[in-house]
Coordinates of C-alpha atoms in Angstrom, one line a residue:
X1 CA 251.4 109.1 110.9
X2 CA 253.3 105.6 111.3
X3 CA 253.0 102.9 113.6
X4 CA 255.7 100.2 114.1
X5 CA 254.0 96.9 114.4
X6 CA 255.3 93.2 114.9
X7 CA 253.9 91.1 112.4
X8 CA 253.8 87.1 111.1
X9 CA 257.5 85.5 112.2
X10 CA 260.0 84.8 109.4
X11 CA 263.0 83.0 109.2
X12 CA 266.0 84.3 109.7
X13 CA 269.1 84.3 108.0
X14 CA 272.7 85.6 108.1
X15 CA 274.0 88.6 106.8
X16 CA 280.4 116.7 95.9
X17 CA 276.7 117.3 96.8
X18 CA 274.0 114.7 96.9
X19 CA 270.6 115.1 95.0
X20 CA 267.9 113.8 96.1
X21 CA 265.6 111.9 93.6
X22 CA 261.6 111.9 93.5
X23 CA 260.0 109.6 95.6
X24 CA 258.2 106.8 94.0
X25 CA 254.1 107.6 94.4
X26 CA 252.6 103.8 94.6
X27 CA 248.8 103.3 94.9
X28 CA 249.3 99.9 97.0
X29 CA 246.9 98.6 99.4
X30 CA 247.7 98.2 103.1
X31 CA 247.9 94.4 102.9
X32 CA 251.2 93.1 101.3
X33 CA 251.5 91.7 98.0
X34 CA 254.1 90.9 95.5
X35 CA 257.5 89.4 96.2
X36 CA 258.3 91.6 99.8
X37 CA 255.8 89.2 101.0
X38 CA 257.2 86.2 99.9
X39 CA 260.7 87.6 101.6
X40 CA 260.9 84.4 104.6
X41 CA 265.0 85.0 105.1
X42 CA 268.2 87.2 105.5
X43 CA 271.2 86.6 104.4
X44 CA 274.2 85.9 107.3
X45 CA 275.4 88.5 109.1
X46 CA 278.8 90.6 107.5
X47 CA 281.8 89.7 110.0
X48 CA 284.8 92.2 109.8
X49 CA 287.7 90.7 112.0
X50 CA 290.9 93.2 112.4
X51 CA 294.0 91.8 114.5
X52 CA 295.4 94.1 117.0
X53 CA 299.3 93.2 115.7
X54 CA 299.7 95.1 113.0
X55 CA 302.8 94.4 111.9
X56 CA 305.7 91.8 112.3
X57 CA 308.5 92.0 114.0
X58 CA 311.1 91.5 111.7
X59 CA 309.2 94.2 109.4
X60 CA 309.4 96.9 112.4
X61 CA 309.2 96.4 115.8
X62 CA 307.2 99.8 116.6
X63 CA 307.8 99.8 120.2
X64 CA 311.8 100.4 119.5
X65 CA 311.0 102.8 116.1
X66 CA 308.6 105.1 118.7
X67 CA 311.7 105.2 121.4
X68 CA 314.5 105.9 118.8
X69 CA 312.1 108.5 117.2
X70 CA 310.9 110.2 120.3
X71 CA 314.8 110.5 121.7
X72 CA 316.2 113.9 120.3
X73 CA 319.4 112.7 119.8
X74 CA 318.8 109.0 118.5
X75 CA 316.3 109.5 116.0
X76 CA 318.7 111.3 113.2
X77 CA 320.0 108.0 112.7
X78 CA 316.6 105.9 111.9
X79 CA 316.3 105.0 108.2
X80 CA 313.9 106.9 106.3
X81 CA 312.2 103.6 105.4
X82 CA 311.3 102.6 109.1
X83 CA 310.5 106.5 110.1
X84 CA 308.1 105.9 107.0
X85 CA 306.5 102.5 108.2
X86 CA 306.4 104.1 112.0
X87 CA 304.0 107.2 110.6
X88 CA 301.9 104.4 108.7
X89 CA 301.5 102.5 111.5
X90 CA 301.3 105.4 114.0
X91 CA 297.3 106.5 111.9
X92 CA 296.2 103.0 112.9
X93 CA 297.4 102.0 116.7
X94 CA 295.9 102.5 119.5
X95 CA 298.5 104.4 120.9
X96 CA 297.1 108.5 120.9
X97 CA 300.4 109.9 122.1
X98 CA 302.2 109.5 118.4
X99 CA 299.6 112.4 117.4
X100 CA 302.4 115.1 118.1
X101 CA 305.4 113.0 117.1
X102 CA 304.8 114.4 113.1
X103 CA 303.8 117.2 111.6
X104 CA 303.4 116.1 108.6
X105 CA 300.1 117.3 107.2
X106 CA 299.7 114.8 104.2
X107 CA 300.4 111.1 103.6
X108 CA 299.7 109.5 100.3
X109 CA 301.7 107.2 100.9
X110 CA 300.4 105.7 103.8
X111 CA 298.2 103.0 102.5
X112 CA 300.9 100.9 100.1
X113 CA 303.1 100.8 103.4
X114 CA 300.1 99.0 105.5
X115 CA 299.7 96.7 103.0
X116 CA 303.1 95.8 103.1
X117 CA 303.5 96.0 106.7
X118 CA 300.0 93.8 107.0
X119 CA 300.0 90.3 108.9
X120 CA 300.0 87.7 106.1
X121 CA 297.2 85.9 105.8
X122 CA 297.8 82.6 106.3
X123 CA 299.4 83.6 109.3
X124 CA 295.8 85.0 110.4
X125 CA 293.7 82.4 109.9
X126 CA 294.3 78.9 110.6
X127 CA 290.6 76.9 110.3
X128 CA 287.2 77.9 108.7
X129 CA 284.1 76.0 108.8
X130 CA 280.7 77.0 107.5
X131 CA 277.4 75.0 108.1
X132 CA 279.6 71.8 109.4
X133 CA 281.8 72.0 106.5
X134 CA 285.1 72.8 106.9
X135 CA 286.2 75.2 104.5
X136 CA 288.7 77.5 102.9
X137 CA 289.3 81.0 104.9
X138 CA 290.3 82.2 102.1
X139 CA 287.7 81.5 99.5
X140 CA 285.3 83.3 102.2
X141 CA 287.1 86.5 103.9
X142 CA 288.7 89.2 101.1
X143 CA 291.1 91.9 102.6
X144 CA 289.3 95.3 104.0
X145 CA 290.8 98.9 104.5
X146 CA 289.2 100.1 107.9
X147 CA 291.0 103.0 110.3
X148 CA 292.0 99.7 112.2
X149 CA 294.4 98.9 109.3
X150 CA 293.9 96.1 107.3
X151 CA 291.1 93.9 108.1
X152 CA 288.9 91.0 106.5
X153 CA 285.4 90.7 105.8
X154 CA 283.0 87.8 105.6
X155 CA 280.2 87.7 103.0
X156 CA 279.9 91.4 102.4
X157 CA 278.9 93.2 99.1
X158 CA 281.2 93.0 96.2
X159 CA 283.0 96.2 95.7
X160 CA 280.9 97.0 92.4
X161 CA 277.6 96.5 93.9
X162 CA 278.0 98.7 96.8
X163 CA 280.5 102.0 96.0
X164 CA 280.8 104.0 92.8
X165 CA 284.4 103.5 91.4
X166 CA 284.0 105.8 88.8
X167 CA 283.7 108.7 91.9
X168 CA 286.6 107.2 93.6
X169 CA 290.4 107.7 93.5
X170 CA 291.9 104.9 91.4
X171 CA 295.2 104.9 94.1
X172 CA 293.9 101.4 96.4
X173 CA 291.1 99.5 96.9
X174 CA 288.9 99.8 99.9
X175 CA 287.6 95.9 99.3
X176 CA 288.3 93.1 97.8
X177 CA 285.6 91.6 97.3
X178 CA 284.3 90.5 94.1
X179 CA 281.3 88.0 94.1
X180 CA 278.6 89.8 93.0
X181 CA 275.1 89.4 94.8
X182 CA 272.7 89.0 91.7
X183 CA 269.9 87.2 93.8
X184 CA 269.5 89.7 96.8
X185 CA 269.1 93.6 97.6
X186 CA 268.2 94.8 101.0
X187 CA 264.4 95.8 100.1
X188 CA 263.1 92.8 98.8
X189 CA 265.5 90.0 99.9
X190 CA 266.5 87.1 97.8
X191 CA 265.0 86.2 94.6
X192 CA 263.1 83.4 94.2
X193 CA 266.1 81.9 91.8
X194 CA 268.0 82.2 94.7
X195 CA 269.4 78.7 96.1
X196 CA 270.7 77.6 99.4
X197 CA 274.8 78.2 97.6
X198 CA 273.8 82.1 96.4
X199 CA 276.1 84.9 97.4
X200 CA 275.5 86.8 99.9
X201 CA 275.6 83.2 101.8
X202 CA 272.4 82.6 103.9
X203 CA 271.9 80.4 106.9
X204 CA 268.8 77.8 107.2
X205 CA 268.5 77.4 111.4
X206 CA 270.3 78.4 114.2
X207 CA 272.8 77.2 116.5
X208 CA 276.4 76.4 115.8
X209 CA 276.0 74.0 113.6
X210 CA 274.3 76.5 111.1
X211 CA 276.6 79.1 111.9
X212 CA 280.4 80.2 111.2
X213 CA 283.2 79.7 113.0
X214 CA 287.0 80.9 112.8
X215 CA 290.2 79.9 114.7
X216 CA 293.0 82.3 114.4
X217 CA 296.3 82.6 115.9
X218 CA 298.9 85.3 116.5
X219 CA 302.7 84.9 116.5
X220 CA 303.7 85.7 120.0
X221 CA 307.2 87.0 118.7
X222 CA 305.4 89.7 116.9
X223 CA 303.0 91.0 119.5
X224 CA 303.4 94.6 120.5
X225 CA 302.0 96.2 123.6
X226 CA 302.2 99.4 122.8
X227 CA 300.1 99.6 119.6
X228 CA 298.0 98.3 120.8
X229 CA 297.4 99.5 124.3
X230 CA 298.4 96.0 125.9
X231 CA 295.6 94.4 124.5
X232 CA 296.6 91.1 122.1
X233 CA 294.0 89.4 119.8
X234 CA 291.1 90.3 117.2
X235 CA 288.8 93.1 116.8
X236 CA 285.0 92.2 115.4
X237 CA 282.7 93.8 113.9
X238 CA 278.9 92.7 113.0
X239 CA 277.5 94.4 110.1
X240 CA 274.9 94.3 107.5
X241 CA 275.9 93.7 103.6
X242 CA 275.2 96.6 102.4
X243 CA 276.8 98.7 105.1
X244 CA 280.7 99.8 104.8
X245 CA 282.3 98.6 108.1
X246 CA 283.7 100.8 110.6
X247 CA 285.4 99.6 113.7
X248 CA 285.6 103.2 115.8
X249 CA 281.8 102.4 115.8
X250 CA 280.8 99.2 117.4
X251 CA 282.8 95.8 118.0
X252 CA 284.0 93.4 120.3
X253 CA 286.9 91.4 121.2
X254 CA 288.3 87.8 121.2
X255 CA 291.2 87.8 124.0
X256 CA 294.1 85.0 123.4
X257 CA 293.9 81.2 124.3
X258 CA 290.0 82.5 124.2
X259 CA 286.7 80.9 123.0
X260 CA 284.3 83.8 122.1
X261 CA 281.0 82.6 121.3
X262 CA 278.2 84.8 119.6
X263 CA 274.3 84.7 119.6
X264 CA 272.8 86.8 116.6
X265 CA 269.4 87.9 116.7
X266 CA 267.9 90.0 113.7
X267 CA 266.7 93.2 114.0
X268 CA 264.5 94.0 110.8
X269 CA 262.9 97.5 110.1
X270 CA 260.6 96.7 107.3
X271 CA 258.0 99.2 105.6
X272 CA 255.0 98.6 104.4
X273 CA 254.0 99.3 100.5
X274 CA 251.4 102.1 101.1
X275 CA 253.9 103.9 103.5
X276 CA 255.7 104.9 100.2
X277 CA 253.1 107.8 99.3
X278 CA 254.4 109.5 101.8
X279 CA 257.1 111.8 101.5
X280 CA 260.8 111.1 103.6
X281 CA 260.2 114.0 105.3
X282 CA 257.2 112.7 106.8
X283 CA 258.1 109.1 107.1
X284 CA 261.6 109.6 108.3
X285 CA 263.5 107.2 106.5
X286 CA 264.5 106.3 102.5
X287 CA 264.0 103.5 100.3
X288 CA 267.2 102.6 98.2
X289 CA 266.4 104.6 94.7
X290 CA 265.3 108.0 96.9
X291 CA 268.6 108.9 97.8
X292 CA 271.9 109.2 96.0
X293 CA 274.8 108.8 97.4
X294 CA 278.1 110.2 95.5
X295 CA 280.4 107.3 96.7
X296 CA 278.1 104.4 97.6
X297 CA 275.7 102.6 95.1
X298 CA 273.4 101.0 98.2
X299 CA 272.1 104.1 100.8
X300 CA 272.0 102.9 104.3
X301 CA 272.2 105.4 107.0
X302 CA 276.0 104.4 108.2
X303 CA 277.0 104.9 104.4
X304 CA 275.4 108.1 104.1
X305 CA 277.3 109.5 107.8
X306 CA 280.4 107.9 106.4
X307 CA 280.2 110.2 103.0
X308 CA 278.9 113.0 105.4
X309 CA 282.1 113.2 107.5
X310 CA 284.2 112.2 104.4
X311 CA 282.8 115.6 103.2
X312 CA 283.1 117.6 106.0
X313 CA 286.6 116.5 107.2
X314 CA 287.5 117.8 103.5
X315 CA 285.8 121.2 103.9
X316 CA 287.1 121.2 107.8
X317 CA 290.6 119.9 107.3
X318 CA 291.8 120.2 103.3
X319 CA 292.2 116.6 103.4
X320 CA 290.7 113.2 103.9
X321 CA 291.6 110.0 106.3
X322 CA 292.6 106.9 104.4
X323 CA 289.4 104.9 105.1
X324 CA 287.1 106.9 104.2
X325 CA 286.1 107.4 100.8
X326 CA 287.8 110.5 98.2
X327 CA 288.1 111.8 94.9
X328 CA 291.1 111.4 92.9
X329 CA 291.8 115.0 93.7
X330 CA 291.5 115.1 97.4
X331 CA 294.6 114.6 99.7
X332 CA 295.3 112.0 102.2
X333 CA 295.9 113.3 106.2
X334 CA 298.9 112.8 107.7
X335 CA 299.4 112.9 111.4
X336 CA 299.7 116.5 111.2
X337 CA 295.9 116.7 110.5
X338 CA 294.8 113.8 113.0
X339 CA 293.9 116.4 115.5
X340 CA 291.9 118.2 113.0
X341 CA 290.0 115.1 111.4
X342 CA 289.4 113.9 115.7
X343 CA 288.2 117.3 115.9
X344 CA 285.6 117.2 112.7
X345 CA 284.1 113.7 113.8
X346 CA 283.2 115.3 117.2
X347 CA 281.9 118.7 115.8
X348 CA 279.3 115.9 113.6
X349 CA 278.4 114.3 116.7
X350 CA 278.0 117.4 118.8
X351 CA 275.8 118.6 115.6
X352 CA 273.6 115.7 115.6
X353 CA 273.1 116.1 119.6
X354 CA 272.0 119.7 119.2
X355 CA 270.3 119.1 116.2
X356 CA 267.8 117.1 117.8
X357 CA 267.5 119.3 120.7
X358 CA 266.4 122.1 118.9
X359 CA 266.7 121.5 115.2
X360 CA 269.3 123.8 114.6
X361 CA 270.6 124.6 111.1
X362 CA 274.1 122.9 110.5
X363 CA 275.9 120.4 108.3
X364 CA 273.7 117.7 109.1
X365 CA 270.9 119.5 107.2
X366 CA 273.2 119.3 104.0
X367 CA 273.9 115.1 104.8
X368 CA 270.3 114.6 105.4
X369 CA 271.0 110.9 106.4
X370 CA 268.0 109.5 107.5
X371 CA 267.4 105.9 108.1
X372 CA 266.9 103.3 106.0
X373 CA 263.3 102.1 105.4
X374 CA 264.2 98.4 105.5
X375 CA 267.4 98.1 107.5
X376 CA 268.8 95.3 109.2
X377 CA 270.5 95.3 113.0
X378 CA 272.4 92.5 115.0
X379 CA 271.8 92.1 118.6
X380 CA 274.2 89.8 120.3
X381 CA 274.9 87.7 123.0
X382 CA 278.6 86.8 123.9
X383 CA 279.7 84.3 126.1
X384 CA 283.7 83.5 126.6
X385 CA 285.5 80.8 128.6
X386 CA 289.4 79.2 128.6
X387 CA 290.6 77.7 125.1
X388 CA 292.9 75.5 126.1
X389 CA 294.0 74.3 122.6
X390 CA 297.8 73.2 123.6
X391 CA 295.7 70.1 125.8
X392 CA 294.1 69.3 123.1
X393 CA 296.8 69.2 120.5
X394 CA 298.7 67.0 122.8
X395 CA 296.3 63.7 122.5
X396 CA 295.1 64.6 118.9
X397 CA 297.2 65.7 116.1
X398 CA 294.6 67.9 114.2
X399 CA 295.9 71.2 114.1
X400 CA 299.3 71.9 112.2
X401 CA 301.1 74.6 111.5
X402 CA 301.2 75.3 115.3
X403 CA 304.3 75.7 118.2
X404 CA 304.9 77.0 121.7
X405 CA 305.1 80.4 119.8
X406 CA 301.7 80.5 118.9
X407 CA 298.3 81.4 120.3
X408 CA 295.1 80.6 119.5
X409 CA 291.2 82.1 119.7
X410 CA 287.8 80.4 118.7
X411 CA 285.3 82.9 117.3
X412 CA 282.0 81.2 116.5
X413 CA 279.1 83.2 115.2
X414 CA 275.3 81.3 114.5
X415 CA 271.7 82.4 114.9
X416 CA 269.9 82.8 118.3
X417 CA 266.6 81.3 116.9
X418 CA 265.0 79.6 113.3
X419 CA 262.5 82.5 113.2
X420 CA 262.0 86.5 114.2
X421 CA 259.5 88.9 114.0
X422 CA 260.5 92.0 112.3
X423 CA 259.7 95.8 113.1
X424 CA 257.1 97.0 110.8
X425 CA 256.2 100.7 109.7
X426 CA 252.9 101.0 108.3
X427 CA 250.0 103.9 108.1
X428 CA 248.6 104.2 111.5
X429 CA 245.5 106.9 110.3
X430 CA 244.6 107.0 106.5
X431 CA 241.8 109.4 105.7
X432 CA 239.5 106.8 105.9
X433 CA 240.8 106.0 109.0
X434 CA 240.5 109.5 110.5
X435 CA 237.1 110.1 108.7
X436 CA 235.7 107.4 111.1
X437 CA 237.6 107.3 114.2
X438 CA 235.7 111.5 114.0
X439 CA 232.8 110.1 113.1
X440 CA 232.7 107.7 116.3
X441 CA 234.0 109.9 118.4
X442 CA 231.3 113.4 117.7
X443 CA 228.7 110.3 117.8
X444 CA 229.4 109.1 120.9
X445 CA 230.3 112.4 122.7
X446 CA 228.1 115.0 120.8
X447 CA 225.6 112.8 119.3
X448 CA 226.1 113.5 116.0
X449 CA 227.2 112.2 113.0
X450 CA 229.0 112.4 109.8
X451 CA 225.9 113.6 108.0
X452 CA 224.8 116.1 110.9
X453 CA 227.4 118.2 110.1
X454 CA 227.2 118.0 106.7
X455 CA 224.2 119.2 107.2
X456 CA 224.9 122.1 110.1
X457 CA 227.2 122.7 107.1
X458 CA 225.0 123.4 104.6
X459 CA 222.2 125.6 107.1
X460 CA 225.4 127.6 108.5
X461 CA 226.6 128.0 104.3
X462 CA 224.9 127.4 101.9
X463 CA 221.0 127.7 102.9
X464 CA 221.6 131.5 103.6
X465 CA 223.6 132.0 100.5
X466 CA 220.4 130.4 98.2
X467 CA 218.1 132.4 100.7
X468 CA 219.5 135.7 100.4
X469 CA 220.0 134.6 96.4
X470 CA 216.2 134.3 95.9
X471 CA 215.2 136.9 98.2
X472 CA 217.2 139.4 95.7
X473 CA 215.3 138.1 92.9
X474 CA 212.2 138.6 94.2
X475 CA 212.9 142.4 95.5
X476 CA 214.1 142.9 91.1
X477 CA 210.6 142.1 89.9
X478 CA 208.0 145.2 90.2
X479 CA 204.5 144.1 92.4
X480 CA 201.5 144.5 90.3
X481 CA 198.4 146.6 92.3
X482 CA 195.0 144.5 92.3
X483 CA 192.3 146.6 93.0
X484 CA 189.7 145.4 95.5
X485 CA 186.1 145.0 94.4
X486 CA 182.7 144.3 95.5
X487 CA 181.6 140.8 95.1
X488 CA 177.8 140.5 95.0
X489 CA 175.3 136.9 94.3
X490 CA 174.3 136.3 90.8
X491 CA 171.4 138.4 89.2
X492 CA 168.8 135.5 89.8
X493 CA 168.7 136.1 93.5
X494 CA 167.0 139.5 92.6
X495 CA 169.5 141.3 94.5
X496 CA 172.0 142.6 92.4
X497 CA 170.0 145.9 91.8
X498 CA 168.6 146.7 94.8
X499 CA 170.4 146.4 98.3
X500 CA 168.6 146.7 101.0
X501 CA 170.5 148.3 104.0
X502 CA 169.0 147.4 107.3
X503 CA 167.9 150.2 109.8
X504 CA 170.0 150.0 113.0
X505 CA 168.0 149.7 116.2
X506 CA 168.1 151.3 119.3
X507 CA 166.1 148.5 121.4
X508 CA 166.4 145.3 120.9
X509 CA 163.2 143.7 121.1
X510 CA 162.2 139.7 120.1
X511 CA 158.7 138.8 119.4
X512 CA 157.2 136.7 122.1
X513 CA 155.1 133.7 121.3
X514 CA 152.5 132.7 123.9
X515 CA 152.5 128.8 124.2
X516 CA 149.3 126.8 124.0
X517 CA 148.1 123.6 126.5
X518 CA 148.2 120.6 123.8
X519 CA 145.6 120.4 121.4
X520 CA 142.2 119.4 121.9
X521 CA 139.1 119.0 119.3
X522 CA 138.0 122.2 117.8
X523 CA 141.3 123.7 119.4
X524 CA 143.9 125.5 117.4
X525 CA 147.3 123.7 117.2
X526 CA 150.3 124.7 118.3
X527 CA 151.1 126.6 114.8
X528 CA 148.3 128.7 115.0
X529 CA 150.6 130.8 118.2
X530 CA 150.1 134.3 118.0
X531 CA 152.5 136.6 119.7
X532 CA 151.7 138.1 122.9
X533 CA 153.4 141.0 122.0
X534 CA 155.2 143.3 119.2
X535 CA 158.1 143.6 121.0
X536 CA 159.1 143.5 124.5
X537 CA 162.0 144.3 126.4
X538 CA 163.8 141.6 127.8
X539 CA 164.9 142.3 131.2
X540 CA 167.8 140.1 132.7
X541 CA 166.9 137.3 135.0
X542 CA 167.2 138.3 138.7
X543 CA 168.3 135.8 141.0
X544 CA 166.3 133.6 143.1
X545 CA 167.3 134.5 147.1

């Protein structure tokens, strides 16, 4: 059985079919040791930002592609080229009712023209700051493929260290990034080489000042309503490192002429060394070397449901969406297949539902995507009020590269507190444990102890076993006869010849001695009593009346 405890605070910092390996079988105490102890910080929490404007407007302008397309008589005349860049863009918008405007089934293609099509990034990002330092965006976001489009990420894992290239196509990269993180891994933190400029970067206190922050801007020429649903600005997501981001799952917004700011708190599931005896069956979760992934080197629980409905979309649909992870061999879906690959992610959700209703045998059972035995969660706080950049711009000349067509947000992102207590798994009953939490409770309820029932034990077992064991012997030997005898005095009491039988009688009589007054002279003494009679009947005394 496991408990989830809170223990001591720490502080907190930023950031084909699958086999199954052996479990680990450590004989570790239940106090900590070794360098998980020693783990006092997190790196800073993974930031995925993804603009809503997908595109600019002298690339396409997808409002008037969708009407000339959708008009049956108009929409001969479109160049392939921008029919091409409409279907591309049509697999990442917001807009559901391009689903039925192709019938495409395949599109491996799709990805090259997003690129193209992709906001610049310069034109994304205008300032970055990092712990009071102002610094380059670019030196700290790489490019991202998400089912939003084209995104950027902030201080994830490099490419190498989280997926398997060798299992992937070879066609585009899902990330960019390429700083490895030598001095970290999510079970036992960062090394104690590590220093305050390792990679994944790490925080050292909260508040903004300790924090990140971003300002972007958007082109107002090139906004598009319709992509987008009416909504204009950024798309973020808050992530752990070693998890690949996806923004169908969990995000939040920063409006226009906005300033969103965001309060992180930590939430750590750690595991205790002598929970690892257990099997993951019985503990419910994995350690990093227990479970193999085919397209991700790092398991975590959203990587694993990632490759689960990368699998099942494939064995559902006969093809695979962009931004989720393939084999060179496997096909791209075009918007032919979108209702097919909608369809599979809702079957896996329905599955998981029913699956924990009643444990019902289905794909899931093939995915086997527990949790993650140390895992790390982000739970925020957002506040939002009026960025009125323009005012400010007019009395001090610090931001350039900015006109009446532009509009800008403030993202900031920073620590809620220095220190948090983490969620701990541990062994709630070991058998010595249970052997005296019995023992305590027959003793005070039954009066008995440990020992007493060893003992009822061994008189309900083994005492009749050794009994009827011996009595068996006994019955196998033969009883010798002894003959009984006569057992007379020695010879020197002159009667071991001649025995003497005495005569019964049919009277009983007792000689009578006539008692003398006290001696006088010439009297005889009391010894010289004669009887008074031979034998005389002795009558029973009557009682006085």
């Amino acid at each position: 059985m496991v408990e989830t405890k809170f223990p001591k605070l720490r502080t907190s910092v930023p950031a084909s079919e699958a086999n199954l390996w052996e479990p680990e079988l450590l004989n570790e105490s239940y106090k900590e040791s070794g360098p998980r102890s020693l783990w006092v910080d997190y790196c800073m929490n993974t930031v995925t930002i993804c603009p809503e404007t997908k595109v600019r407007k002298k690339d396409l302008d997808f409002t008037t592609a969708y009407q000339l397309y959708n008009d049956e008589e108009l929409w001969q005349f479109m160049a392939k080229e921008q029919i091409d860049k409409l279907e591309a863009l049509l697999q990442v918008c917001d807009f559901s009712f391009g689903i039925e405007m192709n019938n495409e089934s395949y599109a491996d293609d799709v990805v090259p023209l997003l690129q193209r099509m992709a906001i610049p990034f310069e034109d994304m990002f205008l300032l970055c700051g990092w712990r009071e330092q102002v610094i380059d965006c670019s030196d700290f976001f790489k490019q991202t493929l998400t089912e939003a489009g084209i995104c950027y990420t902030f201080n994830s894992l490099a490419a190498d260290d989280l997926m398997r290239r060798d299992q992937l196509h070879s066609e585009y990269e899902y990330m960019a990034e390429n700083q490895s993180s030598k001095q970290w891994n999510m079970d036992e933190g960062y090394s104690s080489r590590a220093g305050g400029d390792t990679y994944p970067r790490r925080a050292f206190g909260a508040g903004r000042r300790a924090g990140l922050f971003v300002i972007t801007k958007v082109q107002i020429s090139d906004m598009d309503y319709m992509c987008g649903n009416s909504f204009q600005g950024f798309k973020v997501h808050l992530h752990s490192p070693v998890q690949y981001p996806r923004m169908v799952n969990e995000f939040f917004r920063i409006p226009l002429s906005q300033e969103v700011s965001v309060s992180v708190e930590p939430l750590l599931f750690d595991t205790t060394a002598n929970v690892r005896r257990y099997a993951p069956s019985r503990r419910l979760c994995y350690y990093n070397h227990e479970r193999y992934l085919r397209y991700f080197k790092v398991y975590s629980k959203y990587n694993c449901d990632i490759e689960c409905l990368s699998n099942y979309t494939l064995k559902t649909c006969g093809c695979v969406p962009f931004p989720l992870p393939r084999t060179k061999d496997d096909r791209i879906c075009g918007m032919g297949k979108a209702s097919c690959a909608d369809m599979a992610l809702s079957v896996l959700e329905e599955m998981d539902l029913l699956h924990e209703l009643n444990k019902t045998d289905n794909f899931l059972e093939h995915c086997n995507c527990l949790p993650s035995c140390n895992a790390l969660f982000y739970n925020t706080e957002i506040s939002q009020a009026m960025f009125d950049w323009r005012k400010l711009a007019e009395n001090i000349h610090l931001i350039a590269g900015v006109d009446d067509n532009t509009e800008l947000s403030y993202l900031s992102i920073y620590f809620k507190v220095s220190r948090f207590i983490p969620i701990k798994r541990s062994e709630l009953f070991g058998i010595s444990d249970f052997l005296a939490n019995c023992g305590g409770v027959l003793g005070l309820f039954m009066g008995v102890s440990i020992l007493s029932i060893v003992e009822l034990v061994y008189y309900c077992t083994l005492k009749p076993l050794i009994a009827r064991t011996r009595s068996g012997n006994d019955r196998a030997e033969t009883a010798r006869a002894v003959k009984s005898t006569l057992i007379l005095p020695p010879p020197e009491y002159g009667l071991a010849g001649d025995i003497r039988i005495r005569k019964a009688s049919t009277n009983k009589c007792y000689p009578f001695y006539t008692h003398f007054a006290p001696p006088v002279s010439g009297q005889r003494t009391v010894d010289d009593r004669e009887p008074a009679a031979t034998c005389r009947d002795i009558e029973p005394l009557k009682p006085r009346m």
